[in-house]
Short mmCIF file of C-alpha atoms in Angstrom, two decimals:
data_model
loop_
_atom_site.label_atom_id
_atom_site.label_comp_id
_atom_site.label_asym_id
_atom_site.label_seq_id
_atom_site.Cartn_x
_atom_site.Cartn_y
_atom_site.Cartn_z
CA MET A 1 60.80 -9.76 59.65
CA PRO A 2 61.32 -13.47 56.93
CA LYS A 3 60.30 -12.81 53.29
CA MET A 4 57.25 -15.24 51.79
CA ASN A 5 57.57 -16.22 47.98
CA LEU A 6 54.28 -17.25 47.58
CA SER A 7 52.81 -18.67 43.87
CA HIS A 8 49.18 -17.55 42.62
CA PHE A 9 47.70 -20.80 43.49
CA GLU A 10 49.56 -20.68 47.17
CA ALA A 11 48.44 -17.16 47.44
CA ALA A 12 44.69 -17.80 46.51
CA PHE A 13 44.84 -20.86 48.95
CA LEU A 14 45.92 -18.79 52.12
CA PHE A 15 43.27 -16.36 51.60
CA SER A 16 40.60 -18.83 51.33
CA LEU A 17 41.34 -20.82 54.11
CA PHE A 18 41.35 -17.99 56.76
CA THR A 19 38.41 -16.11 55.08
CA SER A 20 36.67 -19.44 55.35
CA ILE A 21 37.28 -20.22 59.05
CA VAL A 22 36.37 -16.66 59.76
CA LEU A 23 33.12 -16.89 57.83
CA GLY A 24 32.14 -20.04 59.23
CA VAL A 25 32.64 -18.78 62.80
CA VAL A 26 30.94 -15.27 62.35
CA THR A 27 27.98 -16.55 60.32
CA LYS A 28 26.03 -19.73 62.19
CA ARG A 29 24.54 -20.29 65.47
CA THR A 30 25.48 -23.88 66.00
CA ASP A 31 29.38 -25.55 65.89
CA ARG A 32 27.70 -28.11 63.36
CA ASP A 33 26.44 -25.18 61.30
CA ARG A 34 30.24 -23.29 61.69
CA LEU A 35 31.72 -26.67 60.30
CA HIS A 36 29.75 -26.88 57.48
CA TYR A 37 29.60 -23.52 56.37
CA GLY A 38 33.24 -22.75 56.59
CA LEU A 39 34.06 -26.13 54.46
CA TYR A 40 31.04 -25.02 52.13
CA THR A 41 32.83 -21.72 51.44
CA PHE A 42 36.12 -22.98 51.21
CA ALA A 43 34.82 -25.35 48.53
CA CYS A 44 33.45 -22.68 46.59
CA PHE A 45 36.38 -20.50 46.85
CA LEU A 46 38.86 -23.61 45.60
CA ALA A 47 36.15 -24.51 43.14
CA ALA A 48 36.10 -20.37 41.65
CA LEU A 49 40.43 -20.87 41.74
CA PHE A 50 40.05 -23.51 39.44
CA GLY A 51 37.23 -22.45 37.40
CA LEU A 52 38.93 -19.03 36.53
CA GLY A 53 42.46 -20.37 36.33
CA TRP A 54 40.75 -22.34 33.65
CA VAL A 55 38.94 -20.40 32.14
CA MET A 56 41.98 -17.70 32.00
CA TYR A 57 44.19 -20.75 30.51
CA LEU A 58 41.79 -21.31 27.21
CA GLY A 59 40.86 -17.85 26.87
CA HIS A 60 44.29 -17.44 26.49
CA GLY A 61 44.83 -19.79 23.95
CA MET B 1 4.98 -4.36 58.40
CA ALA B 2 3.53 -4.93 61.65
CA LYS B 3 5.34 -8.26 62.89
CA GLU B 4 8.56 -7.06 61.66
CA LYS B 5 8.03 -4.19 64.23
CA GLU B 6 6.75 -6.66 67.36
CA GLN B 7 9.67 -9.05 66.21
CA ARG B 8 12.23 -6.01 67.02
CA GLN B 9 13.92 -6.05 69.82
CA PRO B 10 14.57 -2.80 71.46
CA MET B 11 18.44 -1.90 71.33
CA ALA B 12 20.75 -3.29 73.98
CA LEU B 13 22.89 -0.70 76.21
CA VAL B 14 26.17 0.92 75.00
CA SER B 15 27.92 -0.61 78.04
CA ALA B 16 26.97 -4.12 77.38
CA TRP B 17 28.41 -4.37 73.79
CA ALA B 18 30.97 -1.60 73.63
CA PRO B 19 33.67 -3.33 75.91
CA ALA B 20 32.91 -6.08 73.70
CA LEU B 21 33.56 -4.37 70.26
CA ALA B 22 36.45 -2.27 71.83
CA LEU B 23 38.32 -5.05 72.59
CA GLY B 24 37.14 -7.14 69.28
CA TRP B 25 38.57 -3.95 67.35
CA LEU B 26 42.65 -3.98 69.28
CA ILE B 27 42.78 -7.55 69.63
CA PRO B 28 41.15 -9.81 66.92
CA GLY B 29 38.75 -12.41 69.03
CA GLY B 30 39.32 -10.41 72.12
CA GLY B 31 35.28 -9.63 72.13
CA HIS B 32 34.65 -13.55 71.89
CA PHE B 33 37.15 -13.95 75.04
CA LEU B 34 35.37 -11.23 76.96
CA LEU B 35 31.95 -12.94 76.62
CA LYS B 36 33.20 -16.11 77.23
CA ARG B 37 33.09 -17.63 73.74
CA PRO B 38 37.32 -18.86 73.72
CA GLY B 39 36.97 -21.54 71.38
CA ARG B 40 35.48 -19.31 68.85
CA GLY B 41 37.96 -16.26 69.70
CA ALA B 42 41.00 -18.32 69.55
CA LEU B 43 39.57 -19.65 65.83
CA LEU B 44 38.93 -15.43 64.91
CA LEU B 45 42.51 -14.65 66.78
CA VAL B 46 44.67 -17.60 64.91
CA SER B 47 42.91 -16.34 61.06
CA VAL B 48 43.18 -12.78 61.35
CA THR B 49 46.63 -12.45 63.14
CA SER B 50 47.99 -14.84 60.18
CA MET B 51 46.36 -13.34 57.37
CA PHE B 52 47.89 -9.89 58.61
CA LEU B 53 51.28 -11.78 59.16
CA CYS B 54 51.21 -13.43 55.93
CA GLY B 55 50.00 -9.81 54.29
CA LEU B 56 53.38 -8.39 55.99
CA MET B 57 55.85 -11.34 55.08
CA MET B 58 54.71 -10.58 51.75
CA ARG B 59 55.72 -7.04 51.76
CA GLY B 60 52.57 -5.89 51.16
CA ALA B 61 51.97 -2.22 51.26
CA MET B 62 49.24 -0.14 53.70
CA PHE B 63 47.22 2.13 52.56
CA GLN B 64 47.64 5.70 53.11
CA PRO B 65 44.48 8.02 53.02
CA ALA B 66 44.25 10.25 49.92
CA THR B 67 41.99 12.39 48.12
CA GLY B 68 41.66 13.31 44.20
CA ASP B 69 39.60 11.64 41.79
CA LEU B 70 36.51 9.49 42.97
CA LEU B 71 38.54 6.02 42.27
CA THR B 72 41.73 7.17 44.38
CA THR B 73 39.88 8.66 47.38
CA LEU B 74 37.76 5.38 47.60
CA ILE B 75 40.48 2.94 47.24
CA ASN B 76 43.23 4.70 49.75
CA THR B 77 40.77 5.90 52.50
CA GLY B 78 38.81 2.10 52.19
CA GLY B 79 42.01 0.75 52.07
CA PHE B 80 43.59 2.76 54.99
CA ILE B 81 39.63 1.98 57.06
CA GLY B 82 40.46 -2.06 56.13
CA ASP B 83 44.12 -1.65 57.65
CA LEU B 84 42.99 0.03 60.61
CA CYS B 85 40.66 -2.46 61.48
CA SER B 86 43.26 -4.47 62.59
CA GLY B 87 43.73 -3.04 65.46
CA ILE B 88 46.96 -3.44 67.42
CA LEU B 89 48.35 -5.46 64.40
CA TYR B 90 48.10 -2.13 62.21
CA LEU B 91 49.38 -0.20 65.02
CA LEU B 92 52.31 -2.46 65.84
CA SER B 93 53.54 -2.68 62.29
CA VAL B 94 53.00 1.05 61.98
CA TRP B 95 54.97 2.10 65.14
CA LEU B 96 57.56 -0.55 64.69
CA GLY B 97 57.91 0.85 60.84
CA TYR B 98 56.95 -2.47 58.93
CA ASN B 99 54.87 -0.10 56.92
CA GLN B 100 56.19 -0.03 53.34
CA ALA B 101 55.67 1.85 50.22
CA ASP B 102 53.62 -0.31 46.98
CA MET B 103 56.31 -2.05 44.78
CA ALA B 104 55.27 -4.02 41.79
CA GLY B 105 54.79 -7.72 41.63
CA HIS B 106 52.04 -10.19 42.42
CA VAL B 107 53.38 -11.43 45.65
CA HIS B 108 53.57 -7.50 46.89
CA ASP B 109 49.98 -6.99 45.62
CA TYR B 110 48.63 -9.91 47.26
CA GLY B 111 50.13 -8.87 50.30
CA THR B 112 48.64 -5.57 50.19
CA LYS B 113 44.78 -7.14 49.85
CA PHE B 114 45.75 -9.73 52.92
CA LEU B 115 46.67 -6.92 55.10
CA VAL B 116 43.17 -5.22 54.62
CA THR B 117 41.25 -8.51 54.38
CA ALA B 118 42.62 -9.10 57.82
CA GLY B 119 41.11 -6.26 58.61
CA LEU B 120 37.61 -6.61 57.20
CA LEU B 121 37.54 -10.35 58.29
CA ASN B 122 38.42 -8.26 62.16
CA VAL B 123 34.81 -5.96 61.12
CA LEU B 124 32.95 -9.47 60.79
CA ALA B 125 34.58 -10.76 64.37
CA MET B 126 33.49 -7.18 65.96
CA VAL B 127 29.54 -7.71 64.40
CA ASP B 128 29.55 -11.10 65.83
CA ALA B 129 30.79 -9.99 68.89
CA PHE B 130 28.26 -7.39 69.38
CA GLU B 131 25.43 -9.82 68.13
CA ILE B 132 26.33 -11.71 70.71
CA ALA B 133 26.82 -9.30 73.75
CA ALA B 134 23.42 -7.47 72.81
CA GLY B 135 21.92 -10.99 73.11
CA ARG B 136 20.71 -11.47 69.45
CA LYS B 137 22.81 -14.39 69.28
CA ASP B 138 23.65 -17.49 71.33
#
């Protein structure tokens, strides 16, 4: 089994991607809504990722 | 309240949804394939399997049920159930000896979370397959 060495950002990015796809597929009733919700969730994950990253960076001084 | 009772649909027969639920647990997206939703099934299969494989390649740990104080029981038993929900992915990785002890390091920690989350995402897929099979969703 090959070993993956990912940074925090890469791991969180992959986590966001896979989770958004599943959330998009299972929550809505039309394909259009599923696509929109998947993209929206992914954008929210990334916004939280960058937002919390900056909060931690500024919090550390 | 009365309207809610009127709108409530009767529970579908177990034989209508149990195969989709069981196959959905065993193979991520399998319930959707059985219910002739191959596109959604493929997306679920790829996403859940990719997340699980990433977790394995990051050398994430598999939880074992353990008792002790409340938090230990909750984390270990909950994590074990989450791992188990990945179905054949979990069973194969344990049978083939890919489960490993918990190690320090952020990559291993992410890996452990990836493994549990793959199982939890599969639970969402199973619930979706149940709703489709029971006629609550198209």
